[in-house]
Short mmCIF file of C-alpha atoms in Angstrom, two decimals:
data_model
loop_
_atom_site.label_atom_id
_atom_site.label_comp_id
_atom_site.label_asym_id
_atom_site.label_seq_id
_atom_site.Cartn_x
_atom_site.Cartn_y
_atom_site.Cartn_z
CA MET N 1 75.06 110.59 227.93
CA ARG N 2 73.22 109.74 224.71
CA GLY N 3 74.92 106.32 224.52
CA LYS N 4 74.03 105.60 228.16
CA ASN N 5 70.33 106.28 227.54
CA HIS N 6 70.31 104.19 224.40
CA SER N 7 71.79 101.18 226.21
CA ARG N 8 68.54 101.02 228.22
CA ASP N 9 66.38 101.06 225.09
CA LEU N 10 64.69 98.15 223.37
CA LEU N 11 62.62 98.55 220.17
CA GLY N 12 63.39 102.26 220.46
CA GLU N 13 61.60 102.54 223.82
CA ASN N 14 62.54 102.41 227.50
CA ILE N 15 63.36 98.82 228.40
CA TYR N 16 61.04 98.89 231.43
CA LEU N 17 58.10 99.97 229.28
CA VAL N 18 58.88 97.16 226.84
CA LEU N 19 59.15 94.57 229.62
CA PHE N 20 55.90 95.82 231.19
CA THR N 21 54.04 95.54 227.85
CA VAL N 22 55.41 92.06 227.13
CA ALA N 23 54.58 90.91 230.69
CA LEU N 24 51.04 92.31 230.37
CA ARG N 25 50.41 90.51 227.08
CA ILE N 26 51.78 87.25 228.54
CA CYS N 27 49.32 87.63 231.46
CA ASN N 28 46.68 88.49 228.85
CA CYS N 29 47.48 85.22 227.07
CA PHE N 30 47.00 83.07 230.18
CA LEU N 31 43.83 84.95 231.19
CA VAL N 32 42.10 84.11 227.91
CA GLN N 33 40.84 80.54 228.31
CA THR N 34 37.71 80.72 226.18
CA SER N 35 36.89 80.08 222.53
CA PHE N 36 35.83 82.90 220.21
CA VAL N 37 35.46 81.56 216.66
CA PRO N 38 36.42 78.22 215.04
CA ASP N 39 39.01 79.83 212.74
CA GLU N 40 41.45 80.38 215.63
CA TYR N 41 42.00 76.60 215.67
CA TRP N 42 40.77 75.18 212.38
CA GLN N 43 42.59 77.64 210.08
CA SER N 44 45.86 77.83 212.00
CA LEU N 45 46.78 75.27 214.71
CA GLU N 46 44.87 72.34 213.19
CA VAL N 47 46.54 72.94 209.81
CA ALA N 48 49.98 73.29 211.45
CA HIS N 49 49.40 70.03 213.34
CA HIS N 50 48.58 68.29 210.07
CA MET N 51 51.70 69.75 208.43
CA VAL N 52 54.07 68.50 211.15
CA PHE N 53 52.47 65.36 212.62
CA ASN N 54 50.63 64.11 209.50
CA TYR N 55 47.26 63.94 211.20
CA GLY N 56 44.73 66.67 211.77
CA TYR N 57 41.61 67.76 209.95
CA LEU N 58 41.77 70.05 206.93
CA THR N 59 38.42 71.80 206.34
CA TRP N 60 36.85 72.34 202.92
CA GLU N 61 38.64 75.73 202.56
CA TRP N 62 41.90 73.82 202.19
CA THR N 63 40.57 71.30 199.66
CA GLU N 64 39.16 74.24 197.67
CA ARG N 65 42.45 76.17 198.17
CA LEU N 66 40.85 79.26 199.69
CA ARG N 67 43.49 79.56 202.40
CA GLY N 68 47.24 79.96 202.16
CA TYR N 69 49.89 78.14 204.17
CA THR N 70 51.91 81.27 205.09
CA TYR N 71 50.17 81.84 208.45
CA PRO N 72 49.94 78.17 209.60
CA LEU N 73 53.61 77.79 208.59
CA ILE N 74 54.57 80.07 211.54
CA PHE N 75 52.95 77.62 213.97
CA ALA N 76 54.13 74.57 212.04
CA SER N 77 57.71 75.87 212.52
CA ILE N 78 57.11 76.13 216.28
CA TYR N 79 55.61 72.62 216.32
CA LYS N 80 58.56 71.22 214.35
CA ILE N 81 61.09 72.72 216.78
CA LEU N 82 59.16 71.35 219.78
CA HIS N 83 58.95 67.94 218.07
CA LEU N 84 62.70 67.85 217.34
CA LEU N 85 63.42 68.78 220.97
CA GLY N 86 61.05 66.05 222.15
CA LYS N 87 58.91 68.67 223.90
CA ASP N 88 55.74 68.35 221.82
CA SER N 89 53.40 67.95 224.79
CA VAL N 90 49.83 69.02 224.13
CA GLN N 91 50.04 71.96 226.57
CA LEU N 92 53.09 73.40 224.79
CA LEU N 93 51.41 72.88 221.39
CA ILE N 94 48.46 74.95 222.63
CA TRP N 95 50.26 77.70 224.55
CA ILE N 96 53.53 78.40 222.69
CA PRO N 97 51.77 79.62 219.48
CA ARG N 98 49.52 81.84 221.60
CA LEU N 99 52.51 83.23 223.51
CA ALA N 100 54.19 83.97 220.16
CA GLN N 101 51.06 85.85 219.07
CA ALA N 102 51.03 87.71 222.42
CA LEU N 103 54.64 88.80 221.87
CA LEU N 104 53.82 90.13 218.40
CA SER N 105 50.82 92.02 219.82
CA ALA N 106 53.08 93.58 222.49
CA ILE N 107 55.45 94.81 219.74
CA ALA N 108 52.45 96.32 217.90
CA ASP N 109 51.30 98.10 221.11
CA LEU N 110 54.76 99.61 221.54
CA ARG N 111 54.88 100.71 217.90
CA LEU N 112 51.56 102.54 218.36
CA TYR N 113 52.99 104.30 221.42
CA SER N 114 56.21 105.24 219.55
CA LEU N 115 54.22 106.60 216.61
CA MET N 116 52.03 108.80 218.83
CA LYS N 117 55.13 110.12 220.62
CA GLN N 118 56.51 111.19 217.22
CA LEU N 119 53.25 112.71 216.00
CA GLU N 120 52.31 114.45 219.26
CA ASN N 121 54.12 114.21 222.59
CA GLN N 122 54.68 111.72 225.39
CA GLN N 123 51.51 112.77 227.24
CA VAL N 124 49.14 112.10 224.30
CA ALA N 125 51.09 108.90 223.52
CA ARG N 126 50.52 107.66 227.08
CA TRP N 127 46.75 108.16 226.85
CA VAL N 128 46.57 106.38 223.48
CA PHE N 129 48.71 103.58 224.94
CA PHE N 130 46.42 103.35 227.99
CA CYS N 131 43.34 103.10 225.75
CA GLN N 132 45.00 100.41 223.63
CA LEU N 133 46.05 98.31 226.64
CA CYS N 134 42.70 98.47 228.42
CA SER N 135 40.50 97.80 225.36
CA TRP N 136 38.44 94.71 226.22
CA PHE N 137 38.22 93.53 222.60
CA THR N 138 41.96 93.87 222.04
CA TRP N 139 42.51 91.87 225.25
CA TYR N 140 40.02 89.26 224.02
CA CYS N 141 41.60 88.87 220.54
CA CYS N 142 45.27 89.83 220.59
CA THR N 143 46.64 86.50 221.87
CA ARG N 144 44.41 84.28 219.73
CA THR N 145 45.83 82.43 216.72
CA LEU N 146 43.51 84.21 214.29
CA THR N 147 44.48 85.65 210.90
CA ASN N 148 42.57 88.79 212.01
CA THR N 149 44.97 89.15 214.97
CA MET N 150 48.02 88.88 212.71
CA GLU N 151 46.39 91.31 210.27
CA THR N 152 45.91 93.83 213.13
CA VAL N 153 49.50 93.43 214.35
CA LEU N 154 50.91 94.00 210.85
CA THR N 155 48.56 96.96 210.27
CA ILE N 156 49.75 98.78 213.44
CA ILE N 157 53.44 98.15 212.70
CA ALA N 158 52.91 99.23 209.06
CA LEU N 159 51.24 102.46 210.28
CA PHE N 160 54.44 103.21 212.24
CA TYR N 161 56.34 103.37 208.90
CA TYR N 162 53.52 105.06 206.95
CA PRO N 163 54.21 108.67 205.85
CA LEU N 164 51.83 110.43 208.23
CA GLU N 165 52.45 114.16 208.71
CA GLY N 166 54.94 114.53 211.58
CA SER N 167 56.21 110.93 211.50
CA LYS N 168 59.98 110.46 211.81
CA SER N 169 59.97 106.73 210.99
CA MET N 170 58.42 106.72 207.51
CA ASP N 171 59.70 104.04 205.19
CA SER N 172 57.74 103.15 202.04
CA VAL N 173 59.39 99.76 201.55
CA LYS N 174 58.89 98.65 205.15
CA TYR N 175 55.25 99.69 205.42
CA SER N 176 54.29 98.33 201.98
CA SER N 177 56.07 95.02 202.79
CA LEU N 178 54.01 94.67 205.99
CA VAL N 179 50.78 95.52 204.15
CA ALA N 180 51.68 92.96 201.44
CA LEU N 181 52.35 90.32 204.11
CA ALA N 182 48.99 91.10 205.77
CA PHE N 183 47.32 90.71 202.35
CA ILE N 184 49.02 87.32 201.83
CA ILE N 185 47.78 86.12 205.23
CA ARG N 186 44.28 87.56 204.84
CA PRO N 187 43.43 89.21 201.48
CA THR N 188 40.75 91.48 203.00
CA ALA N 189 43.57 93.13 205.01
CA VAL N 190 44.00 95.46 202.03
CA ILE N 191 40.58 97.08 202.67
CA PRO N 192 41.70 99.53 205.42
CA TRP N 193 44.83 100.34 203.42
CA ILE N 194 43.04 101.46 200.22
CA PRO N 195 42.46 105.08 201.45
CA LEU N 196 45.92 105.18 203.05
CA LEU N 197 47.68 103.93 199.91
CA PHE N 198 45.65 106.33 197.73
CA ARG N 199 46.59 109.28 199.99
CA HIS N 200 50.28 108.34 199.87
CA PHE N 201 50.18 108.06 196.08
CA TRP N 202 48.31 111.40 195.78
CA GLN N 203 50.82 113.27 197.96
CA GLU N 204 53.93 111.62 196.55
CA GLN N 205 55.92 113.88 194.19
CA ARG N 206 57.68 111.01 192.42
CA LYS N 207 54.65 108.82 191.71
CA LEU N 208 56.24 106.59 189.07
CA ASP N 209 59.27 105.98 191.30
CA LEU N 210 56.96 104.97 194.18
CA ILE N 211 55.13 102.44 192.00
CA LEU N 212 58.11 101.01 190.08
CA HIS N 213 60.80 101.04 192.77
CA ARG N 214 58.78 100.53 195.95
CA PHE N 215 55.31 99.00 195.59
CA LEU N 216 55.88 96.78 192.54
CA PRO N 217 59.08 94.99 193.75
CA VAL N 218 57.54 94.48 197.22
CA GLY N 219 54.34 93.09 195.68
CA ILE N 220 56.19 90.73 193.32
CA VAL N 221 58.53 89.38 196.02
CA THR N 222 55.74 88.87 198.61
CA LEU N 223 53.31 87.25 196.18
CA SER N 224 56.06 84.99 194.80
CA TRP N 225 56.92 83.90 198.36
CA SER N 226 53.24 83.08 199.02
CA VAL N 227 52.79 81.20 195.72
CA ILE N 228 55.94 79.11 196.31
CA ILE N 229 54.89 78.17 199.88
CA ASP N 230 51.43 77.16 198.64
CA ARG N 231 52.97 75.23 195.73
CA ILE N 232 55.04 73.19 198.20
CA PHE N 233 52.10 72.29 200.47
CA PHE N 234 49.23 72.07 197.96
CA GLY N 235 51.39 70.24 195.43
CA GLN N 236 50.20 72.48 192.57
CA TRP N 237 50.35 76.10 191.53
CA THR N 238 47.51 78.15 192.97
CA LEU N 239 46.68 81.76 193.85
CA VAL N 240 44.76 81.47 197.11
CA GLN N 241 44.26 85.24 197.44
CA TYR N 242 42.18 85.26 194.24
CA ASN N 243 40.20 82.18 195.37
CA PHE N 244 39.54 83.81 198.76
CA LEU N 245 38.30 87.10 197.26
CA LYS N 246 36.26 85.27 194.62
CA PHE N 247 34.46 83.19 197.27
CA ASN N 248 33.94 85.89 199.92
CA VAL N 249 33.54 89.04 197.84
CA LEU N 250 32.65 88.27 194.20
CA GLN N 251 30.40 85.25 194.84
CA ASN N 252 29.50 86.36 198.40
CA LEU N 253 29.21 82.69 199.44
CA GLY N 254 30.16 83.66 203.00
CA THR N 255 26.41 84.23 203.55
CA PHE N 256 26.19 80.45 204.05
CA TYR N 257 27.66 81.08 207.53
CA GLY N 258 25.07 83.73 208.37
CA SER N 259 24.00 87.12 207.08
CA HIS N 260 23.25 90.41 208.81
CA PRO N 261 21.49 93.65 207.77
CA TRP N 262 23.62 96.30 206.05
CA HIS N 263 23.70 98.56 209.14
CA TRP N 264 24.94 95.81 211.54
CA TYR N 265 28.48 97.21 211.90
CA PHE N 266 27.16 100.68 212.72
CA SER N 267 24.30 99.58 215.00
CA GLN N 268 26.00 96.61 216.75
CA GLY N 269 29.45 95.54 215.51
CA PHE N 270 31.41 98.78 215.97
CA PRO N 271 29.76 99.86 219.28
CA VAL N 272 30.38 96.39 220.81
CA VAL N 273 34.01 96.22 219.66
CA LEU N 274 34.72 99.73 220.97
CA GLY N 275 32.71 99.10 224.15
CA THR N 276 32.98 101.88 226.73
CA HIS N 277 35.62 103.62 224.58
CA LEU N 278 32.80 104.74 222.23
CA PRO N 279 31.93 108.12 223.88
CA PHE N 280 35.64 108.97 224.09
CA PHE N 281 36.12 108.02 220.42
CA ILE N 282 33.25 110.33 219.35
CA HIS N 283 34.60 113.13 221.57
CA GLY N 284 38.12 112.61 220.17
CA CYS N 285 36.89 112.81 216.56
CA PHE N 286 35.91 116.46 217.16
CA LEU N 287 39.19 117.31 218.92
CA ALA N 288 41.87 115.59 216.86
CA PRO N 289 43.92 117.72 214.43
CA LYS N 290 43.17 117.70 210.71
CA ARG N 291 46.11 115.39 209.93
CA TYR N 292 44.24 112.51 211.64
CA GLN N 293 41.29 112.79 209.27
CA ILE N 294 42.87 110.04 207.13
CA LEU N 295 42.63 107.62 210.09
CA LEU N 296 38.96 108.49 210.60
CA VAL N 297 38.30 108.11 206.86
CA THR N 298 40.02 104.69 207.02
CA VAL N 299 37.75 103.55 209.90
CA LEU N 300 34.57 104.73 208.13
CA TRP N 301 35.68 103.31 204.76
CA THR N 302 36.39 99.90 206.35
CA LEU N 303 32.98 99.85 208.07
CA LEU N 304 31.24 100.80 204.82
CA VAL N 305 33.04 98.21 202.68
CA TYR N 306 32.39 95.40 205.17
CA SER N 307 28.76 96.54 205.44
CA MET N 308 28.31 95.68 201.74
CA LEU N 309 29.12 92.01 202.46
CA SER N 310 26.24 89.97 203.89
CA HIS N 311 28.37 87.86 206.25
CA LYS N 312 29.52 90.04 209.13
CA GLU N 313 31.58 89.32 212.24
CA PHE N 314 33.03 91.45 215.06
CA ARG N 315 36.59 90.28 214.33
CA PHE N 316 36.52 91.58 210.74
CA ILE N 317 36.78 95.19 211.95
CA TYR N 318 39.39 94.45 214.64
CA PRO N 319 42.28 95.86 212.48
CA VAL N 320 40.86 99.41 212.65
CA LEU N 321 40.34 99.33 216.44
CA PRO N 322 43.86 100.71 217.16
CA PHE N 323 43.08 103.65 214.81
CA CYS N 324 40.13 104.45 217.09
CA MET N 325 42.41 104.44 220.14
CA VAL N 326 44.22 107.50 218.71
CA PHE N 327 40.97 109.49 219.01
CA CYS N 328 40.15 108.02 222.43
CA GLY N 329 43.61 109.07 223.65
CA TYR N 330 43.03 112.60 222.33
CA SER N 331 39.75 112.76 224.24
CA LEU N 332 41.38 111.70 227.53
CA ASN N 333 44.22 114.19 227.03
CA HIS N 334 41.72 117.07 226.73
CA LEU N 335 39.65 116.09 229.75
CA LYS N 336 40.44 118.17 232.82
CA THR N 337 37.76 117.94 235.54
CA TRP N 338 36.45 114.49 234.66
CA LYS N 339 39.76 112.81 233.88
CA LYS N 340 40.04 110.58 237.00
CA PRO N 341 36.42 109.34 236.91
CA ALA N 342 36.78 108.76 233.14
CA LEU N 343 39.96 106.70 233.61
CA SER N 344 38.42 104.67 236.44
CA PHE N 345 35.29 104.06 234.34
CA LEU N 346 37.31 102.94 231.29
CA PHE N 347 39.64 100.73 233.31
CA LEU N 348 36.99 99.01 235.45
CA SER N 349 34.39 98.48 232.70
CA ASN N 350 36.97 97.04 230.28
CA THR N 351 38.65 94.89 232.95
CA LEU N 352 35.33 93.30 233.98
CA LEU N 353 34.36 92.64 230.36
CA ALA N 354 37.84 91.31 229.46
CA LEU N 355 37.95 88.93 232.44
CA TYR N 356 34.39 87.68 231.89
CA THR N 357 34.84 87.03 228.15
CA GLY N 358 38.36 85.66 228.67
CA LEU N 359 37.68 83.31 231.60
CA VAL N 360 33.95 82.51 231.64
CA HIS N 361 32.03 83.03 228.38
CA GLN N 362 32.33 80.08 225.94
CA ARG N 363 34.96 78.10 227.84
CA GLY N 364 33.28 74.68 227.74
CA THR N 365 34.42 73.74 224.24
CA LEU N 366 38.07 74.05 225.33
CA ASP N 367 37.57 72.34 228.70
CA VAL N 368 35.85 69.35 227.09
CA MET N 369 38.78 68.79 224.68
CA THR N 370 41.23 68.98 227.59
CA HIS N 371 39.17 66.22 229.22
CA ILE N 372 39.25 64.10 226.04
CA GLN N 373 43.01 64.61 225.83
CA GLU N 374 43.41 63.50 229.47
CA LEU N 375 41.30 60.39 228.79
CA CYS N 376 43.65 59.47 225.91
CA TYR N 377 46.83 59.89 227.95
CA ASN N 378 45.47 58.25 231.11
CA ASN N 379 44.15 55.21 229.21
CA PRO N 380 46.74 54.53 226.49
CA ASN N 381 45.57 50.91 226.18
CA ASN N 382 42.06 51.94 225.13
CA SER N 383 42.97 51.87 221.43
CA ALA N 384 39.38 51.14 220.34
CA ALA N 385 38.03 54.43 221.77
CA SER N 386 36.47 57.02 219.43
CA VAL N 387 34.78 60.42 219.78
CA PHE N 388 31.80 61.99 218.02
CA VAL N 389 31.24 65.72 218.55
CA MET N 390 27.47 66.16 218.08
CA MET N 391 27.46 69.95 218.26
CA PRO N 392 27.22 72.76 215.70
CA CYS N 393 30.16 72.07 213.40
CA HIS N 394 33.63 73.26 214.44
CA SER N 395 32.36 74.05 217.97
CA THR N 396 35.49 72.57 219.51
CA PRO N 397 39.18 72.52 218.54
CA PHE N 398 40.32 69.16 217.17
CA TYR N 399 43.62 67.26 216.99
CA SER N 400 45.73 70.36 217.81
CA HIS N 401 44.24 70.23 221.33
CA VAL N 402 44.32 66.42 221.77
CA HIS N 403 47.62 65.51 220.03
CA TYR N 404 46.68 61.85 219.91
CA PRO N 405 45.56 59.89 216.81
CA LEU N 406 42.17 59.06 218.34
CA PRO N 407 39.39 58.48 215.76
CA MET N 408 37.28 61.65 216.01
CA ARG N 409 34.32 62.88 214.04
CA PHE N 410 32.13 65.99 213.99
CA LEU N 411 29.03 67.12 212.10
CA GLN N 412 30.17 68.51 208.74
CA CYS N 413 29.00 71.84 207.34
CA PRO N 414 30.71 72.66 204.02
CA PRO N 415 28.84 75.23 201.90
CA ASP N 416 27.22 74.20 198.64
CA LEU N 417 29.61 75.00 195.80
CA THR N 418 27.41 73.37 193.14
CA GLY N 419 24.46 75.80 193.28
CA LYS N 420 21.73 73.46 194.59
CA SER N 421 18.63 75.33 195.74
CA GLN N 422 17.64 72.98 198.59
CA TYR N 423 21.10 72.20 199.93
CA LEU N 424 21.42 70.94 203.52
CA ASP N 425 24.76 70.12 205.09
CA GLU N 426 25.24 67.21 207.51
CA ALA N 427 24.82 69.39 210.62
CA ASP N 428 21.52 70.88 209.36
CA THR N 429 20.23 67.43 208.37
CA PHE N 430 21.11 66.12 211.84
CA TYR N 431 19.35 68.97 213.67
CA GLN N 432 16.16 68.54 211.62
CA ASN N 433 15.55 65.21 213.36
CA PRO N 434 18.48 64.15 215.59
CA LEU N 435 16.91 60.90 216.83
CA SER N 436 16.02 59.65 213.34
CA TRP N 437 19.48 60.63 212.04
CA LEU N 438 21.24 58.71 214.83
CA HIS N 439 19.21 55.54 214.29
CA LYS N 440 20.01 55.62 210.56
CA GLU N 441 23.68 56.43 211.06
CA PHE N 442 24.31 53.87 213.80
CA HIS N 443 22.01 50.98 212.89
CA ASN N 444 24.96 48.69 213.63
CA ASN N 445 26.19 48.80 217.24
CA SER N 446 29.77 48.02 216.21
CA THR N 447 30.12 51.50 214.66
CA LEU N 448 28.99 53.37 217.80
CA PRO N 449 31.50 55.92 219.16
CA THR N 450 32.86 55.48 222.70
CA TYR N 451 32.24 59.12 223.61
CA LEU N 452 29.51 61.51 222.52
CA LEU N 453 29.92 65.25 223.10
CA ILE N 454 26.67 67.22 223.15
CA PHE N 455 25.24 70.51 224.36
CA ASN N 456 22.65 70.09 227.12
CA VAL N 457 19.86 71.43 224.84
CA LEU N 458 20.11 68.23 222.75
CA GLU N 459 19.96 65.74 225.62
CA GLU N 460 16.20 65.40 225.98
CA GLU N 461 15.66 64.98 222.25
CA ILE N 462 18.09 62.05 221.91
CA SER N 463 17.60 60.49 225.37
CA ALA N 464 15.87 57.39 223.88
CA PHE N 465 18.95 56.69 221.73
CA LEU N 466 21.34 57.24 224.66
CA ILE N 467 19.44 54.83 226.91
CA SER N 468 18.96 52.13 224.26
CA ARG N 469 22.68 52.19 223.34
CA ASN N 470 23.90 52.09 226.99
CA TYR N 471 25.36 55.62 227.06
CA GLU N 472 25.99 57.12 230.47
CA ARG N 473 26.75 60.75 231.27
CA THR N 474 30.26 60.89 232.73
CA ALA N 475 31.21 64.58 232.68
CA VAL N 476 29.59 68.04 232.59
CA PHE N 477 31.30 71.29 231.58
CA PHE N 478 29.99 74.83 231.89
CA HIS N 479 30.04 76.71 228.58
CA THR N 480 28.10 79.99 228.70
CA HIS N 481 25.51 82.01 230.61
CA LEU N 482 24.06 83.04 227.23
CA PRO N 483 22.88 79.86 225.45
CA GLU N 484 21.49 80.44 221.99
CA GLY N 485 19.77 78.08 219.54
CA ARG N 486 21.77 74.87 219.16
CA THR N 487 24.40 76.07 221.64
CA GLY N 488 23.58 75.21 225.24
CA SER N 489 24.82 76.46 228.61
CA HIS N 490 26.64 73.18 229.38
CA ILE N 491 28.44 70.41 227.48
CA TYR N 492 27.83 66.79 228.39
CA ILE N 493 30.12 63.83 227.72
CA TYR N 494 28.33 60.52 227.31
CA GLU N 495 30.38 57.33 227.46
CA ARG N 496 29.16 54.01 226.12
CA LYS N 497 29.27 51.36 228.83
CA LEU N 498 29.54 47.76 227.67
CA LYS N 499 26.81 45.49 229.08
CA GLY N 500 29.32 43.36 230.98
CA LYS N 501 30.61 46.43 232.78
CA LEU N 502 27.08 47.61 233.54
CA TYR N 503 26.14 44.27 235.14
CA LYS N 504 29.24 44.28 237.30
CA ARG N 505 28.16 47.56 238.77
#
């Protein structure tokens, strides 16, 4: 009987549950058609495209060796296989990496469920699983090619092997290997693990054995693997993890990309990421057994450490979101009278938010690149065409979403690494006086791009330039209902019409 049951298992769980989770995350993948942050393209797919096809833009982080090639190598491997099979169409280059990320996220979801079944029972595990699957922010992020997504996946799977009280799957080598891999991919991934590693060390009877025979070999092997990969692709020995921490933590140069008050994660970041799960999380914190205190300490520690850094983003605290789902699940399990309304409220509120952010909010920057890609493939003879993205830098994906060696340019925004007091990057200089900048930059008509991509908020300011240089608006794309500053509600494509063509019309 035991053998019969096990034949219907996959990843240690019922095969139907596994198939349901995988199917849900695949649907999740196709229902996220919006952009979140530039890093999901510029630090993963764009780099992988450059590695395999020898064209693609490498941002300043790569010239300064702040990023490692371990994460992009996953997507470069996918690209290489597609290329060898002759299936490297632009749609496959965009969707296959995201489907791979969706599959990994599904495995992480199942590992969280398995862990809760070990620690508690199937009923509590189901509520935690429900909370995890219907979290709007998890839905929004878990299929994106972001290092934060991979960091979250590895953190959940590592927690499955972590020696929590009541766990039957603890394995020091496995969990420390996953934590080390997360650190290699994104060095700040170690932040949530500091209290967990300290607790393990404190409770371990054979402390020296843990360090010498578990942590140290894992650390040496993983770091060596990372250094060798980076040596191959950078062409010189470098320790990107040190460079990354030095830039973001020691020098705090991340403030160049925006700074927030110290309390931002507590007053905005954490409540937004949790969404309507927040009251259930607070309720669950009072109900959960003492053995889960370490998870709560980890969440608070992570929020406090990130609060010390000036540059703050929602995605930075994504790795501790699954920890919060444990407390939300506990809350739902203890509800009696209000359980059905609570479930309906959680499901509907998160579904609406997930669908809106996944299908509507900030979709224009992807749609416009699809249009550019279609222009390239529909007019292969137009070899003289070029594109200039006149939007806040890195607003759109680049060659990974066009897959055509079309000359493209965008407004640059590298931070000042020399310590100048009055430093202005190209994008800031442009936005100070766009019209003057354009006249200086394109004083010779022969250098004018064929296509200009702009947000609608810029149109009026540069209209004189557009008219005088024979640019005509040829396409409009909706972007967001919440325009802000330099980012408008719509994206316009302007195409330069040659005088001969204009007269014919």
